[in-house]
Short mmCIF file of C-alpha atoms in Angstrom, two decimals:
data_model
loop_
_atom_site.label_atom_id
_atom_site.label_comp_id
_atom_site.label_asym_id
_atom_site.label_seq_id
_atom_site.Cartn_x
_atom_site.Cartn_y
_atom_site.Cartn_z
CA MET A 669 35.22 -8.03 91.67
CA THR A 670 38.20 -5.82 92.31
CA VAL A 671 37.58 -2.04 92.67
CA TYR A 672 40.70 -0.02 91.93
CA ARG A 673 39.85 3.81 93.15
CA PRO A 674 43.53 6.22 92.04
CA ALA A 675 43.80 9.05 93.87
CA ASP A 676 44.69 10.82 90.66
CA ALA A 677 45.19 10.94 86.74
CA ALA A 678 48.54 9.30 87.22
CA GLU A 679 47.19 6.23 89.69
CA ALA A 680 44.24 5.90 87.25
CA ALA A 681 46.89 5.79 84.11
CA GLU A 682 49.12 2.90 86.03
CA VAL A 683 45.81 1.03 86.89
CA ILE A 684 44.88 1.02 83.20
CA ALA A 685 48.85 0.18 81.65
CA ALA A 686 48.86 -2.26 84.13
CA ALA A 687 45.08 -3.76 82.74
CA ALA A 688 46.26 -3.67 79.37
CA ALA A 689 48.80 -5.45 80.01
CA GLU A 690 47.41 -8.31 81.70
CA ARG A 691 44.41 -8.06 78.60
CA GLN A 692 41.97 -7.54 81.62
CA PRO A 693 39.03 -5.65 81.32
CA LEU A 694 37.64 -2.65 83.01
CA GLU A 695 34.55 -1.10 83.87
CA LEU A 696 34.94 2.81 84.12
CA LEU A 697 32.77 4.71 86.46
CA ALA A 698 32.56 7.44 89.05
CA GLY A 699 28.96 8.68 90.22
CA GLY A 700 27.54 5.02 88.82
CA THR A 701 24.05 6.68 87.86
CA LYS A 702 24.33 5.57 84.45
CA ARG A 703 25.87 2.21 84.31
CA GLY A 704 22.53 1.23 83.23
CA LEU A 705 23.10 2.94 79.57
CA GLY A 706 24.22 0.71 76.90
CA ARG A 707 24.47 -3.20 76.82
CA PRO A 708 25.43 -4.92 80.15
CA MET A 709 29.20 -5.32 80.76
CA ARG A 710 31.07 -8.74 82.05
CA THR A 711 33.81 -7.53 83.80
CA SER A 712 35.73 -8.64 86.81
CA HIS A 713 37.63 -5.41 87.45
CA SER A 714 36.33 -1.82 87.55
CA LEU A 715 38.15 1.33 87.81
CA ASP A 716 36.06 3.89 90.12
CA ALA A 717 36.86 7.53 89.60
CA SER A 718 35.19 9.04 92.26
CA ARG A 719 37.99 10.52 94.04
CA LEU A 720 38.73 12.73 90.78
CA SER A 721 36.71 15.01 91.67
CA GLY A 722 37.04 19.23 92.33
CA VAL A 723 36.82 22.21 90.49
CA ILE A 724 40.09 22.91 89.07
CA ASP A 725 39.53 26.53 87.45
CA TYR A 726 36.28 28.99 87.52
CA ASP A 727 36.84 32.27 85.29
CA PRO A 728 33.06 33.79 85.36
CA PRO A 729 34.27 36.87 82.90
CA GLU A 730 35.76 34.40 80.56
CA LEU A 731 32.99 32.12 80.79
CA GLN A 732 34.64 28.96 81.31
CA LEU A 733 34.93 26.29 84.02
CA THR A 734 37.65 23.44 84.28
CA ALA A 735 36.94 20.53 86.69
CA HIS A 736 38.14 17.16 87.70
CA ALA A 737 35.76 14.44 85.70
CA ALA A 738 33.75 12.86 88.28
CA THR A 739 32.90 16.30 90.12
CA PRO A 740 29.23 16.23 91.18
CA MET A 741 27.09 18.33 88.78
CA ALA A 742 25.40 19.64 92.07
CA GLN A 743 28.36 21.29 92.79
CA ILE A 744 29.10 22.54 89.47
CA GLU A 745 25.67 23.98 89.11
CA SER A 746 25.66 25.51 92.58
CA LEU A 747 28.74 26.95 91.62
CA LEU A 748 27.18 28.43 88.15
CA ALA A 749 23.99 29.73 89.83
CA ASP A 750 26.09 31.79 92.62
CA ASN A 751 27.50 33.53 89.57
CA ARG A 752 24.22 33.57 87.67
CA GLN A 753 25.84 31.26 84.97
CA MET A 754 24.36 28.09 83.92
CA LEU A 755 25.49 25.14 81.19
CA ALA A 756 23.57 25.82 78.24
CA PHE A 757 23.38 22.06 76.59
CA GLU A 758 21.43 21.82 80.12
CA PRO A 759 22.45 18.80 81.08
CA PRO A 760 19.07 16.33 82.36
CA ASP A 761 19.31 14.48 85.56
CA TRP A 762 18.18 10.68 84.49
CA ARG A 763 18.83 9.41 88.18
CA GLY A 764 15.00 8.90 88.34
CA LEU A 765 15.12 7.31 85.08
CA MET A 766 17.77 4.96 85.22
CA GLY A 767 16.63 3.89 89.50
CA SER A 768 19.81 5.26 90.54
CA HIS A 769 20.56 7.17 94.12
CA GLY A 770 24.48 7.84 93.03
CA THR A 771 25.62 11.27 92.35
CA SER A 772 25.63 12.02 88.57
CA THR A 773 29.14 13.54 87.59
CA LEU A 774 30.09 16.25 84.80
CA GLY A 775 32.08 13.13 83.48
CA GLY A 776 29.16 10.94 82.65
CA VAL A 777 27.48 13.62 81.46
CA ILE A 778 30.22 14.20 78.90
CA ALA A 779 30.53 10.69 77.96
CA CYS A 780 27.01 9.59 77.33
CA ASN A 781 26.81 13.39 75.64
CA LEU A 782 23.44 14.28 77.15
CA ALA A 783 21.50 17.53 76.42
CA GLY A 784 18.04 18.42 77.47
CA PRO A 785 15.43 20.60 75.66
CA ARG A 786 17.48 23.44 75.36
CA ARG A 787 19.66 21.51 72.80
CA VAL A 788 17.48 22.59 69.95
CA ARG A 789 18.91 25.67 70.15
CA ALA A 790 22.49 25.66 72.19
CA GLY A 791 23.25 22.50 70.92
CA ALA A 792 24.56 18.96 72.71
CA ALA A 793 26.85 18.43 75.36
CA ARG A 794 29.80 18.36 72.72
CA ASP A 795 29.46 21.55 71.33
CA HIS A 796 30.43 22.94 74.69
CA ILE A 797 33.75 21.25 75.56
CA LEU A 798 37.13 23.17 74.94
CA GLY A 799 39.26 20.87 76.39
CA PHE A 800 39.80 17.77 78.18
CA PHE A 801 42.78 15.27 79.56
CA GLY A 802 42.30 11.68 79.45
CA VAL A 803 44.15 8.14 79.81
CA ASN A 804 43.56 6.06 76.46
CA GLY A 805 43.24 2.29 76.78
CA ARG A 806 47.47 1.70 76.76
CA GLY A 807 47.45 3.80 79.81
CA GLU A 808 48.70 6.82 78.31
CA SER A 809 47.64 10.38 79.38
CA TRP A 810 47.05 12.84 76.77
CA LYS A 811 45.02 16.06 76.23
CA ALA A 812 42.89 17.77 73.48
CA GLY A 813 41.41 21.03 73.30
CA GLY A 814 42.37 23.76 75.84
CA LYS A 815 40.85 26.54 77.23
CA VAL A 816 40.01 28.60 74.42
CA VAL A 817 36.51 28.92 72.38
CA LYS A 818 37.89 28.40 68.78
CA ASN A 819 40.30 25.13 68.29
CA VAL A 820 40.58 25.32 64.56
CA THR A 821 43.49 22.94 63.94
CA GLY A 822 43.66 19.18 63.46
CA TYR A 823 41.04 16.73 64.75
CA ASP A 824 38.31 17.70 67.40
CA LEU A 825 39.00 14.76 69.55
CA SER A 826 37.14 16.32 72.55
CA LYS A 827 34.02 16.23 70.48
CA LEU A 828 35.37 12.39 69.67
CA GLN A 829 35.16 11.33 73.41
CA CYS A 830 31.49 12.73 73.99
CA GLY A 831 28.68 9.74 73.23
CA ALA A 832 31.18 7.20 73.71
CA TYR A 833 30.34 5.95 76.81
CA GLY A 834 34.13 5.49 78.30
CA THR A 835 35.12 3.06 75.61
CA LEU A 836 37.89 5.31 74.29
CA SER A 837 39.23 6.66 77.16
CA LEU A 838 38.91 7.33 80.87
CA LEU A 839 38.61 11.23 80.92
CA THR A 840 40.07 12.75 84.01
CA GLN A 841 39.58 16.69 83.51
CA ILE A 842 37.34 18.41 81.47
CA THR A 843 36.87 22.44 80.62
CA VAL A 844 33.19 23.63 79.69
CA LYS A 845 31.86 26.84 77.90
CA VAL A 846 29.52 28.34 80.31
CA MET A 847 26.84 30.75 79.75
CA PRO A 848 24.97 33.40 81.43
CA ARG A 849 21.47 32.32 83.53
CA PRO A 850 18.77 34.10 81.73
CA GLU A 851 17.40 37.03 83.95
CA THR A 852 13.61 35.61 82.75
CA VAL A 853 11.95 32.34 81.94
CA CYS A 854 8.73 31.71 81.00
CA SER A 855 6.94 29.18 78.64
CA LEU A 856 3.89 29.18 76.02
CA LEU A 857 1.24 26.76 76.09
CA PHE A 858 -1.13 25.12 73.76
CA ARG A 859 -4.08 22.75 74.54
CA GLY A 860 -5.66 19.80 72.70
CA LEU A 861 -3.44 20.09 69.32
CA SER A 862 -3.17 16.29 67.59
CA ASP A 863 0.71 15.42 66.91
CA GLU A 864 0.69 16.38 63.86
CA ALA A 865 -0.43 19.82 64.46
CA ALA A 866 1.96 20.43 67.41
CA ILE A 867 4.87 19.47 65.41
CA ALA A 868 3.81 21.88 62.61
CA LEU A 869 3.30 24.72 65.25
CA SER A 870 6.74 23.44 66.90
CA SER A 871 8.68 24.24 63.58
CA GLN A 872 6.70 27.36 63.04
CA ALA A 873 7.81 28.45 66.38
CA LEU A 874 11.63 27.41 66.07
CA ASN A 875 11.75 29.28 63.04
CA THR A 876 10.39 32.93 64.10
CA PRO A 877 12.84 35.37 65.43
CA GLN A 878 11.26 34.92 69.04
CA GLU A 879 14.35 32.96 69.84
CA VAL A 880 12.69 30.12 71.33
CA SER A 881 14.89 27.87 73.24
CA ALA A 882 12.69 24.49 73.77
CA ALA A 883 9.80 23.14 72.03
CA ALA A 884 7.85 20.04 73.46
CA HIS A 885 4.62 18.33 73.31
CA LEU A 886 2.87 16.07 76.17
CA PRO A 887 0.16 13.45 74.55
CA ALA A 888 -2.69 13.84 77.51
CA ALA A 889 -1.01 10.76 79.70
CA ALA A 890 2.40 12.39 79.69
CA ALA A 891 0.56 15.78 80.62
CA ARG A 892 -1.66 14.06 83.26
CA ARG A 893 1.82 13.16 84.95
CA SER A 894 3.16 16.77 85.56
CA GLN A 895 3.38 18.29 88.66
CA VAL A 896 2.60 21.55 86.93
CA THR A 897 -1.03 21.84 87.56
CA ALA A 898 -1.75 24.23 84.69
CA VAL A 899 -0.46 21.51 82.62
CA ALA A 900 -1.90 18.35 84.36
CA ASP A 901 -5.38 19.58 85.46
CA ARG A 902 -6.52 19.06 82.26
CA SER A 903 -7.01 15.68 80.21
CA ASP A 904 -5.55 17.20 77.19
CA THR A 905 -2.49 17.46 75.09
CA VAL A 906 -0.18 20.25 75.97
CA THR A 907 2.38 21.95 73.29
CA VAL A 908 4.80 23.98 75.12
CA PHE A 909 7.46 26.63 73.90
CA ARG A 910 10.05 28.74 76.19
CA LEU A 911 11.57 31.80 75.99
CA GLU A 912 14.23 33.11 77.96
CA GLY A 913 16.62 36.22 78.43
CA PRO A 914 16.47 39.62 80.06
CA THR A 915 12.90 40.60 81.18
CA PRO A 916 11.83 43.40 79.02
CA SER A 917 13.08 40.88 75.73
CA VAL A 918 11.09 38.25 76.85
CA ILE A 919 8.13 40.19 77.21
CA SER A 920 8.06 41.70 74.05
CA ARG A 921 9.25 38.04 72.27
CA LEU A 922 6.48 36.60 74.13
CA ALA A 923 3.56 39.04 72.89
CA SER A 924 5.25 38.53 69.27
CA LEU A 925 5.17 34.78 69.72
CA ARG A 926 1.21 34.80 70.41
CA ALA A 927 0.67 37.21 67.82
CA GLN A 928 2.39 34.76 65.21
CA LEU A 929 1.19 31.52 66.26
CA GLY A 930 -2.15 32.59 67.70
CA GLY A 931 -2.66 32.82 71.08
CA GLY A 932 -1.60 30.39 73.83
CA GLU A 933 -1.56 30.62 77.37
CA PRO A 934 1.54 31.81 79.44
CA LEU A 935 3.38 29.84 81.96
CA GLN A 936 5.46 31.66 84.44
CA ALA A 937 8.94 31.31 86.09
CA ASP A 938 8.85 28.83 88.69
CA ASP A 939 5.84 26.76 86.74
CA SER A 940 8.20 27.15 83.59
CA ARG A 941 11.16 25.71 84.99
CA LEU A 942 9.69 22.72 86.88
CA LEU A 943 8.44 21.65 83.77
CA TRP A 944 11.11 21.76 81.66
CA ASP A 945 12.93 19.86 84.53
CA GLU A 946 10.58 17.22 83.93
CA ILE A 947 10.87 17.20 80.55
CA GLY A 948 14.71 16.47 80.69
CA ALA A 949 14.04 14.13 82.89
CA VAL A 950 11.60 12.01 81.26
CA ARG A 951 9.25 12.30 84.42
CA PRO A 952 5.98 12.19 82.18
CA LEU A 953 6.69 8.42 81.42
CA LEU A 954 8.17 7.37 84.88
CA ALA A 955 4.84 6.42 86.16
CA ALA A 956 4.95 2.88 84.47
CA HIS A 957 6.61 0.26 85.82
CA ASN A 958 8.61 -2.76 83.98
CA ARG A 959 8.72 -0.87 80.78
CA CYS A 960 10.89 -0.43 78.06
CA LEU A 961 12.32 2.48 77.00
CA TRP A 962 13.17 4.28 73.40
CA ARG A 963 14.83 7.16 72.61
CA LEU A 964 14.01 7.87 68.95
CA CYS A 965 15.64 10.98 66.86
CA PRO A 966 13.69 11.10 63.62
CA THR A 967 13.17 13.81 61.42
CA PRO A 968 10.59 16.18 63.04
CA ALA A 969 7.77 15.76 60.61
CA ALA A 970 8.10 12.43 60.46
CA ALA A 971 7.73 11.45 64.19
CA PRO A 972 4.08 11.73 64.44
CA LEU A 973 4.10 8.98 61.74
CA VAL A 974 6.95 6.64 63.58
CA GLN A 975 4.78 7.06 66.74
CA GLN A 976 1.65 5.92 65.17
CA GLN A 977 3.04 3.02 63.33
CA VAL A 978 4.96 1.58 66.46
CA ARG A 979 1.41 1.80 68.34
CA ALA A 980 0.05 -0.21 65.75
CA LYS A 981 1.90 -2.68 66.11
CA LEU A 982 2.53 -2.57 70.06
CA PRO A 983 -0.65 -0.63 71.52
CA SER A 984 0.55 -0.51 74.80
CA SER A 985 3.16 2.33 73.48
CA GLU A 986 3.40 5.75 74.80
CA GLY A 987 5.10 8.86 74.25
CA PHE A 988 6.36 12.57 74.24
CA TYR A 989 7.90 14.85 71.79
CA ASP A 990 11.15 17.20 72.86
CA TRP A 991 13.25 19.41 70.73
CA GLY A 992 10.67 20.15 68.31
CA GLY A 993 9.96 16.56 67.35
CA GLY A 994 13.63 15.92 66.88
CA LEU A 995 12.99 13.62 70.12
CA LEU A 996 10.43 11.06 70.62
CA TRP A 997 10.54 9.28 73.93
CA LEU A 998 8.52 5.45 73.57
CA SER A 999 7.79 3.80 76.46
CA ILE A 1000 6.26 -0.24 75.81
CA ASP A 1001 5.16 -2.90 78.12
CA ALA A 1002 7.98 -5.13 78.22
CA ARG A 1003 5.82 -7.98 78.22
CA GLU A 1004 4.56 -6.59 74.89
CA ALA A 1005 7.43 -5.40 73.57
CA GLY A 1006 8.55 -9.29 73.75
CA ALA A 1007 12.30 -10.71 73.43
CA ASP A 1008 13.59 -7.94 71.44
CA GLY A 1009 12.46 -4.97 73.54
CA GLY A 1010 10.17 -3.82 70.74
CA ALA A 1011 13.17 -3.22 68.54
CA GLN A 1012 12.22 -4.55 65.40
CA VAL A 1013 8.98 -2.78 65.16
CA VAL A 1014 10.66 0.20 66.62
CA ARG A 1015 13.90 0.74 63.94
CA ASN A 1016 11.44 -0.51 61.16
CA ALA A 1017 9.00 2.60 62.03
CA LEU A 1018 11.70 4.23 62.25
CA ARG A 1019 13.60 3.41 58.63
CA GLN A 1020 11.80 5.77 56.43
CA ALA A 1021 12.45 8.76 59.07
CA ALA A 1022 15.60 9.08 58.50
CA GLY A 1023 16.94 8.97 62.41
CA HIS A 1024 18.46 6.51 64.98
CA ALA A 1025 16.82 4.83 67.94
CA THR A 1026 18.08 3.86 71.39
CA LEU A 1027 17.24 0.97 73.61
CA ILE A 1028 17.71 3.44 76.88
CA LEU A 1029 16.03 1.38 79.30
CA ALA A 1030 15.05 -2.82 79.26
CA SER A 1031 16.20 -5.77 81.38
CA ASP A 1032 19.96 -7.08 80.95
CA ALA A 1033 18.50 -10.27 78.94
CA VAL A 1034 17.32 -7.82 76.22
CA ARG A 1035 20.02 -5.47 76.18
CA THR A 1036 22.63 -7.98 75.79
CA ASN A 1037 20.69 -9.64 72.96
CA VAL A 1038 19.61 -6.60 71.05
CA PRO A 1039 21.72 -3.58 69.25
CA VAL A 1040 20.97 -0.91 72.14
CA PHE A 1041 22.49 1.46 69.91
CA GLN A 1042 21.89 2.39 65.91
CA THR A 1043 23.70 -0.34 63.79
CA LEU A 1044 25.87 1.73 61.66
CA PRO A 1045 26.17 0.96 58.13
CA ALA A 1046 29.45 -0.85 57.06
CA PRO A 1047 31.39 2.06 56.25
CA LEU A 1048 30.85 4.08 59.34
CA ALA A 1049 31.28 0.71 61.75
CA ALA A 1050 34.22 -0.10 60.13
CA LEU A 1051 35.75 3.61 60.68
CA ASN A 1052 34.87 3.30 64.31
CA GLN A 1053 36.02 0.11 64.55
CA ARG A 1054 39.83 1.97 63.39
CA VAL A 1055 39.05 4.64 66.21
CA LYS A 1056 38.37 2.24 68.55
CA TYR A 1057 41.46 0.16 67.98
CA GLY A 1058 43.28 3.56 67.74
CA PHE A 1059 42.30 4.61 71.47
CA ASP A 1060 42.10 0.97 73.04
CA PRO A 1061 44.01 -1.51 71.01
CA HIS A 1062 43.14 -4.22 73.34
CA GLY A 1063 39.55 -3.67 74.01
CA ILE A 1064 39.86 -3.48 77.95
CA LEU A 1065 38.00 -0.20 78.53
CA ASN A 1066 34.24 -0.66 78.78
CA PRO A 1067 34.03 -4.03 76.63
CA GLY A 1068 30.75 -4.52 74.86
CA ARG A 1069 28.81 -1.44 76.39
CA MET A 1070 28.23 -0.29 72.93
CA ARG A 1071 28.36 -3.20 70.77
CA GLU A 1072 29.21 -6.88 70.87
CA ASP A 1073 32.21 -6.65 69.46
CA GLN A 1074 33.78 -3.60 71.09
#
C-alpha cells in the first residue's frame, strides 16, 4: 500500500488532485482509531493526514477554538481543561471499543459526528461546528462557515461534513464552539427499575426544569461491569441522571429533582464523571468478545420493545440505554447473530419504532455483505448520491465506506 503523508493542506490537495486525475481511490485517515467504522474499504493508496496537527487559534473569552483536523483530542481537551472549558457535545473515546491504540483526533470525531451522553441536552457534534477548511474529491481547497456563532446565509455545509465519514472531503482545519466546564457534577441513581419504567422516568426527568444533562439506564449485567462501586456492587438495574453547573444551583436542582422523581441516591463528582465516561465509551458492553455491536436510535418510548423483540429472536443479546432511551446499544454473540450480524432481526424490530440502526462492530465479512448504515428511502438515496457527486465526482474518497455504491 502507498501511504501519502502531506505536510500541509496544500500538499494534501495536490495528492487528492493527482488521485482524481488517475481515478485512484484513497483511504483518508489520521489517528486511525475509527478505521473499523463503516464498511471495509479495498484501496491500495491512503492519505495519512496526521501531520496536519496543532491548535491554530484559541480564544477562551470568545468560546471558540480552531485547530488542524488531525490535532489529538487529548491535546484539545487538556488545553480546554486548563481554561475550565470543554466541548459541550462530550466526544466519546471509542478506542477501547474499536480495539485501537491510536490517537483520537478532532477530525475523526467530527467526520463521524460522535457525541456522548450530553447530546440529549447539548446536541450533536455538528451543532458545535462554526466552520472548516477542506479538500474535495477534485483536489480543490474550500471552506465553509467561519468564526461566528450565527451562519444564516446559504447552505450549512459544515453540518453536511459531519457524519460523512470522509466520503465528501478531507477536513484540514476546524473551528468549534467551546463551553465553560461545569463547576459541580453529580448524578442521581435509581435501582431496580424495569426498562419500561426507567425510560418513563427518564422522560419525566428530562422534562423537568432541573436541566438534566444526561439520562441512562443500565440493565443488571451492564451495571455489574462498571468500575463505580455504587453502581456495580448490587445485582440490580441502575437508572442514572446527571446534573451539572454552579455548586449552589446543582444542590438546589438535585433536591428538587429528588422530590419530583420520588427519591434516588446521589452519586458524587468523581464517581459521576467516571460513570458517564464509561457510558460514553460503551464500556458496559466491552467485557464480551466475538460479538456484533449495534447502535440503535429508536423513539425512546419504543426502545424497550425493540430490545425485547431482538432478545426474543437472539437470546444472547444484551444492551443498555443512553440519551433517555433515544440511544440503545445492543451486543449480540457473533455465532448466534449469523452471517448478517443480526441485521434482519435488529432492523425488523426497529421498523415500527421509526428509528435507525448502525452496525458498529462485526467481522469484515459481515460488514462487507450487510448494509452497515440504515438503508435510505429512494428519494433520500438519490439526494445523497447527488451530494456525493458534487463533492467527489470520481468517487475516490473513502469509496464504499458508507455504502457499496459510494
